[in-house]
Coordinates of C-alpha atoms and ligand atoms in Angstrom, one line a residue:
M1 CA 208.3 54.7 101.2
S2 CA 205.8 57.8 101.3
R3 CA 205.3 59.3 97.8
V4 CA 203.1 62.5 97.6
Y5 CA 200.8 64.0 95.7
N6 CA 203.0 65.9 93.5
F7 CA 201.5 69.4 91.8
S8 CA 204.4 70.4 90.1
A9 CA 203.6 71.1 86.0
G10 CA 206.9 70.0 85.1
P11 CA 209.0 67.5 85.5
A12 CA 205.4 66.1 86.9
M13 CA 204.2 62.9 88.0
L14 CA 204.9 59.6 86.7
P15 CA 202.3 56.9 86.9
E16 CA 203.8 54.5 89.4
E17 CA 203.4 51.5 88.2
V18 CA 205.4 52.8 85.2
L19 CA 208.1 53.7 87.5
K20 CA 207.9 50.0 89.2
I21 CA 208.0 48.7 85.4
A22 CA 210.8 50.7 84.6
A23 CA 212.2 49.8 88.2
D24 CA 211.5 46.1 87.3
E25 CA 213.1 45.7 84.2
M26 CA 217.0 48.4 85.6
L27 CA 219.3 46.1 85.5
D28 CA 218.1 43.3 83.4
Y29 CA 215.9 44.4 80.9
H30 CA 214.1 41.6 79.1
G31 CA 217.1 39.9 79.3
S32 CA 219.5 41.2 77.5
G33 CA 221.6 41.1 81.0
M34 CA 221.7 45.1 80.8
S35 CA 220.0 48.8 81.8
V36 CA 218.4 50.5 78.6
M37 CA 220.6 52.8 79.8
E38 CA 223.7 50.6 79.1
M39 CA 222.8 49.3 75.5
S40 CA 224.1 50.7 71.9
H41 CA 220.9 52.7 70.3
R42 CA 222.1 50.7 67.5
G43 CA 221.7 47.8 68.9
K44 CA 218.5 45.3 67.9
V45 CA 216.8 45.5 71.7
Y46 CA 217.1 49.3 71.6
D47 CA 215.5 48.9 67.6
G48 CA 213.0 47.5 69.3
I49 CA 212.0 50.1 72.2
I50 CA 212.1 53.0 69.8
K51 CA 209.9 51.4 67.2
K52 CA 207.6 50.1 69.7
A53 CA 207.1 53.3 71.2
E54 CA 206.2 55.5 68.0
Q55 CA 203.7 52.9 66.8
D56 CA 202.2 52.8 70.2
L57 CA 202.5 57.2 70.1
R58 CA 200.3 56.7 66.6
D59 CA 198.1 54.0 67.5
L60 CA 197.3 56.8 70.7
M61 CA 196.7 59.7 68.6
Q62 CA 195.9 57.6 65.9
I63 CA 198.4 59.2 64.1
P64 CA 198.0 59.5 59.7
D65 CA 200.6 58.1 57.8
N66 CA 201.7 61.2 56.5
Y67 CA 203.0 62.5 59.1
K68 CA 206.7 61.5 61.0
V69 CA 207.2 61.2 64.8
L70 CA 210.3 62.3 66.0
F71 CA 212.2 62.4 69.1
L72 CA 214.5 65.1 69.8
Q73 CA 215.9 66.8 72.3
G74 CA 216.4 71.0 73.6
G75 CA 213.1 70.8 74.9
A76 CA 210.1 73.0 73.4
H77 CA 212.7 76.3 73.7
L78 CA 214.3 74.2 70.7
Q79 CA 211.1 74.1 68.7
F80 CA 210.6 77.4 69.2
A81 CA 214.1 77.7 66.8
M82 CA 213.6 74.9 64.4
I83 CA 210.6 75.5 63.7
P84 CA 210.7 78.9 61.9
M85 CA 214.5 77.6 60.6
N86 CA 212.4 74.6 59.0
L87 CA 209.2 76.3 58.0
M88 CA 209.4 79.9 57.2
K89 CA 209.5 79.6 54.0
N90 CA 208.4 83.1 52.7
R91 CA 210.3 84.5 56.1
K92 CA 206.3 85.1 57.8
A93 CA 204.7 83.6 60.1
A94 CA 201.2 84.5 62.5
Y95 CA 202.2 83.7 66.0
V96 CA 198.6 84.2 68.6
V97 CA 200.2 85.2 72.0
T98 CA 198.1 83.6 74.7
G99 CA 201.3 83.1 77.4
N100 CA 204.5 83.2 78.0
W101 CA 205.6 80.0 76.2
A102 CA 203.9 81.0 72.9
K103 CA 205.3 85.4 74.1
K104 CA 209.3 83.1 73.9
A105 CA 208.6 81.8 70.3
Y106 CA 206.8 84.2 69.0
Q107 CA 210.2 86.5 70.3
E108 CA 212.6 83.3 68.7
A109 CA 210.5 83.3 65.2
A110 CA 211.8 86.8 65.1
K111 CA 214.9 86.4 64.5
F112 CA 214.7 84.1 61.5
G113 CA 211.8 86.5 59.9
E114 CA 208.7 88.2 60.5
A115 CA 206.4 87.4 62.7
I116 CA 203.1 89.0 63.0
K117 CA 201.2 88.7 66.3
V118 CA 197.7 88.6 64.9
A119 CA 196.0 88.2 68.4
S120 CA 197.1 88.3 72.1
S121 CA 194.9 87.9 75.8
E122 CA 198.5 90.0 77.1
D123 CA 195.6 92.8 78.2
R124 CA 194.2 90.7 80.9
T125 CA 197.4 88.6 81.8
F126 CA 196.6 86.0 79.6
S127 CA 193.3 85.1 81.6
Y128 CA 191.5 84.2 78.5
I129 CA 191.7 82.3 74.3
P130 CA 191.2 85.9 72.3
D131 CA 189.0 85.2 69.3
C132 CA 190.5 83.4 67.0
S133 CA 187.9 83.1 64.2
D134 CA 188.6 85.6 62.0
L135 CA 192.3 86.9 62.2
D136 CA 193.7 89.0 59.7
I137 CA 196.7 86.6 58.5
P138 CA 198.7 87.3 55.7
E139 CA 198.3 85.8 52.4
D140 CA 202.3 84.7 52.3
A141 CA 202.2 83.3 56.1
D142 CA 204.0 80.3 56.2
Y143 CA 201.8 78.7 59.6
L144 CA 200.2 79.9 62.1
Y145 CA 201.4 79.4 65.6
I146 CA 199.6 79.1 68.9
C147 CA 200.2 77.1 72.2
H148 CA 197.4 74.8 72.9
N149 CA 197.4 74.7 76.8
N150 CA 198.7 77.5 78.3
T151 CA 200.6 75.5 81.4
I152 CA 201.7 79.1 83.5
Y153 CA 198.1 80.7 83.0
G154 CA 195.5 77.7 82.4
T155 CA 194.0 78.6 79.5
T156 CA 193.5 76.0 76.5
F157 CA 192.1 76.9 73.6
K158 CA 188.7 74.9 73.4
T159 CA 187.9 75.2 69.4
L160 CA 191.0 75.9 66.8
P161 CA 191.6 79.3 65.1
N162 CA 190.5 79.2 62.0
A163 CA 193.6 79.7 60.5
K164 CA 192.8 80.3 57.0
G165 CA 194.4 77.8 54.9
H166 CA 197.4 78.2 56.8
D167 CA 199.6 75.3 58.3
L168 CA 198.3 75.2 61.8
V169 CA 201.5 74.7 64.4
A170 CA 201.1 73.7 68.0
D171 CA 202.6 73.5 71.1
I172 CA 200.9 71.3 73.6
S173 CA 203.7 70.7 76.4
S174 CA 201.5 70.3 78.3
D175 CA 198.3 68.7 77.4
F176 CA 200.2 66.0 75.3
L177 CA 198.0 62.8 75.4
A178 CA 195.4 64.7 78.0
Y179 CA 193.2 63.8 75.5
P180 CA 192.0 62.9 71.8
V181 CA 193.2 65.2 69.3
N182 CA 192.6 65.1 65.0
V183 CA 195.8 65.4 64.0
S184 CA 195.0 66.3 60.6
D185 CA 194.1 69.6 61.4
Y186 CA 197.9 70.8 62.6
A187 CA 200.5 70.8 60.1
L188 CA 203.0 70.3 63.4
L189 CA 202.9 69.9 66.6
Y190 CA 205.0 69.3 69.6
G191 CA 205.8 69.2 72.8
G192 CA 208.6 68.4 75.4
V193 CA 207.6 65.3 77.6
Q194 CA 208.5 66.4 81.1
K195 CA 205.3 67.7 81.8
N196 CA 202.2 64.8 80.9
V197 CA 204.3 62.2 79.0
G198 CA 207.8 61.1 80.1
P199 CA 211.0 61.7 81.9
A200 CA 212.7 65.3 80.8
G201 CA 215.4 65.2 77.8
V202 CA 212.7 64.0 75.2
T203 CA 210.6 66.5 72.6
I204 CA 208.2 64.9 70.6
V205 CA 207.6 66.0 66.8
I206 CA 204.6 65.3 64.9
I207 CA 205.3 66.7 61.8
R208 CA 203.1 66.8 58.4
E209 CA 205.7 64.7 55.6
D210 CA 205.5 68.2 52.5
L211 CA 207.3 70.3 55.6
I212 CA 210.0 68.2 55.9
R213 CA 212.5 69.3 53.1
E214 CA 216.0 70.6 52.2
D215 CA 215.4 74.3 51.1
I216 CA 214.9 75.7 54.3
L217 CA 217.1 79.0 56.0
P218 CA 220.5 78.9 54.8
G219 CA 223.0 77.9 57.3
T220 CA 220.7 75.5 59.3
P221 CA 222.5 73.2 61.4
T222 CA 222.2 69.7 60.5
M223 CA 220.9 69.0 64.0
L224 CA 218.5 71.3 63.2
M225 CA 216.7 69.9 60.4
Y226 CA 213.9 68.4 60.8
K227 CA 214.8 66.4 57.9
T228 CA 217.8 64.9 59.4
H229 CA 216.2 63.2 62.4
A230 CA 213.1 62.2 60.0
D231 CA 215.6 60.7 57.5
A232 CA 217.2 58.6 60.2
E233 CA 214.1 57.8 62.5
S234 CA 215.3 59.4 65.2
L235 CA 218.9 57.5 65.6
Y236 CA 220.6 60.7 63.9
N237 CA 223.1 60.7 66.7
T238 CA 222.6 59.3 70.1
P239 CA 218.9 59.7 71.2
P240 CA 218.2 60.0 75.2
C241 CA 217.4 56.2 74.8
Y242 CA 216.5 55.6 78.5
N243 CA 214.2 58.5 78.7
I244 CA 212.3 57.4 75.7
Y245 CA 211.9 53.8 76.9
V246 CA 210.3 55.6 79.7
C247 CA 207.7 57.4 77.4
G248 CA 207.2 54.0 75.5
L249 CA 206.2 52.7 78.7
V250 CA 204.1 56.0 79.5
F251 CA 202.5 54.8 76.5
E252 CA 201.7 51.5 77.0
W253 CA 200.3 52.1 80.3
L254 CA 197.4 54.9 78.2
K255 CA 196.8 51.8 76.1
K256 CA 196.1 49.9 79.0
M257 CA 194.2 52.9 80.4
G258 CA 191.5 52.9 77.6
G259 CA 193.4 55.5 75.4
L260 CA 192.9 59.3 75.5
E261 CA 188.9 58.9 75.2
A262 CA 189.8 57.5 78.6
M263 CA 191.7 60.3 79.6
K264 CA 189.4 62.5 78.4
E265 CA 186.9 61.5 81.1
R266 CA 189.2 61.2 83.6
N267 CA 190.7 64.4 83.5
E268 CA 187.6 66.1 83.3
E269 CA 186.1 64.0 85.9
K270 CA 189.6 65.5 87.7
A271 CA 189.9 69.2 87.1
A272 CA 185.5 69.2 87.7
I273 CA 186.0 68.3 91.3
L274 CA 188.4 71.4 91.9
Y275 CA 186.7 73.9 89.4
D276 CA 183.4 73.4 91.2
F277 CA 184.9 74.0 94.6
L278 CA 186.8 76.9 93.6
D279 CA 183.5 78.5 92.1
S280 CA 181.9 77.4 95.5
S281 CA 184.2 78.5 97.9
S282 CA 184.3 81.8 99.8
L283 CA 188.3 81.8 100.0
F284 CA 189.5 80.4 96.9
K285 CA 189.1 81.2 93.4
G286 CA 190.4 80.7 89.7
T287 CA 192.1 83.6 87.8
V288 CA 191.0 82.4 84.1
D289 CA 187.6 83.0 82.2
R290 CA 185.5 80.0 82.7
E291 CA 185.0 78.6 79.7
F292 CA 188.6 78.6 78.8
R293 CA 189.8 76.8 81.8
S294 CA 192.7 74.3 81.2
L295 CA 192.1 70.5 82.5
M296 CA 195.7 70.5 83.1
N297 CA 196.8 73.3 84.9
V298 CA 194.6 75.1 87.6
P299 CA 195.7 78.6 89.2
F300 CA 193.9 79.9 91.6
I301 CA 194.6 82.6 94.6
T302 CA 193.2 83.8 97.7
G303 CA 193.5 87.2 97.2
D304 CA 196.6 88.0 100.2
K305 CA 200.1 87.0 99.2
D306 CA 201.0 85.3 103.0
L307 CA 197.9 83.2 102.9
D308 CA 198.5 81.6 100.0
A309 CA 201.8 81.1 101.3
E310 CA 200.8 80.2 104.4
F311 CA 198.7 77.3 102.7
I312 CA 201.1 76.6 100.3
K313 CA 203.4 75.3 103.4
A314 CA 200.5 73.6 105.3
A315 CA 199.5 71.7 102.3
E316 CA 202.9 70.6 101.7
A317 CA 203.3 69.3 105.3
E318 CA 199.9 66.5 104.1
G319 CA 201.7 65.6 101.2
L320 CA 200.3 68.0 98.5
V321 CA 203.1 69.7 96.8
S322 CA 204.6 71.6 94.7
L323 CA 200.9 74.0 94.8
K324 CA 203.1 76.8 94.3
G325 CA 202.4 78.9 91.3
H326 CA 204.7 80.0 88.6
R327 CA 206.8 82.8 89.7
S328 CA 206.1 85.4 86.9
V329 CA 201.7 84.7 88.4
G330 CA 202.2 83.9 92.1
G331 CA 199.6 82.1 94.2
M332 CA 198.7 78.5 93.6
R333 CA 198.5 76.1 90.8
A334 CA 197.6 72.8 90.9
S335 CA 198.7 70.4 87.7
I336 CA 196.3 68.0 87.6
Y337 CA 198.3 65.6 84.8
N338 CA 197.2 61.9 83.5
A339 CA 199.3 60.5 86.1
M340 CA 198.2 62.9 89.0
P341 CA 195.0 59.9 90.1
K342 CA 191.8 61.3 91.3
E343 CA 192.3 60.1 94.9
G344 CA 195.3 63.5 95.1
V345 CA 192.5 65.7 94.0
V346 CA 190.1 64.8 96.5
K347 CA 192.6 65.2 99.3
L348 CA 193.5 68.4 97.8
V349 CA 189.6 70.2 97.7
E350 CA 189.3 68.0 101.5
F351 CA 192.4 70.1 102.5
M352 CA 191.3 73.2 101.1
K353 CA 188.0 73.2 102.3
D354 CA 189.6 72.9 106.1
F355 CA 191.9 75.6 105.1
E356 CA 188.6 77.6 104.2
K357 CA 187.1 76.6 107.1
N358 CA 190.0 77.2 109.7
H359 CA 190.7 81.0 108.2
Ligands
PLP1 C1 207.1 73.9 80.0 C2 206.9 74.6 78.6 C3 207.7 75.1 77.3 C4 208.9 75.2 77.8 O1 209.9 73.6 77.9 P1 211.4 73.1 78.2 O2 211.2 71.7 77.6 O3 212.1 73.8 79.3 O4 212.1 73.9 77.2 C5 206.7 75.1 76.6 N1 205.7 75.1 76.0 C6 204.8 75.1 77.5 C7 203.1 74.6 76.6 C8 205.2 74.4 78.6 O5 204.0 74.1 79.1

């Protein structure tokens, strides 16, 4: 067996320790005589698994008691619709458009009410975060929406927008658990887990209780009401049981690693290795404004498409895989989530140095 360093943006690397535990427990979970894949989601054993997963996540993120944690399906994409369906009381919401995902969320919201683009960085291909200190948000807007870390372009909000008293909603799909967050700065936080948390198929929503209401968009399907899932503690229908279990193993791993402060330090160290090299390289360069650089997704280019392709191919032969940039931007992108060990980033930079010497 030989495992590669996988720089995919998602589904992405999982901690090897977690995969080993999952493998060990595959045939017989804790003496139950069955795999977690095979057991009833209504049984006592599974109830223990999902409850512990939620508690560990609450501990890691210090989630206040007046927030619910929901394990849902449908990916981040379904939240693009569920958020306006459940939260647009006045049929009006403000969106900051900092990349493809924020743009898709904004476009989806426009199906349900008035979606107002209050800031955008599209003029320079999303290579920065616009000034959000004094946004023109209508008084009666129901919420302000951001995508906290822009997976495709590699930018992150370093300070939160001034929401001017409005509820702040954030997509944290690609920086979920990468560093501590102050949950109470937000009304709702959500993310698909397949970037930085677990196997695809689970979307975690952290929502302030007062936003879980019944008087929402008429005609909203039962399955798309936050209230349905909050009331049933994420067990309204069959959840993605096994995937939630693996997320739980990742939460345990994160606690063992020292929690989110320790992750932040680790992630800053890894990102600095790569960014410092990019800043000194004569061949490779980063594509976004320095002050907004993501700790998770690092896009870079040589400036020559053929050379980019040659680099990606040569890197793959060295066990440095999935470095191709998103189809909408090209070039390269190294996603260096929690599970990417420092050794992987060091090896990538060594390889880039060699490649630079030879080209
Ligand atoms: C990947 C990603 C999405 C889309 O996620 P799906 O789970 O495929 O719907 C949305 N937002 C961000 C920030 C992402 O990184």
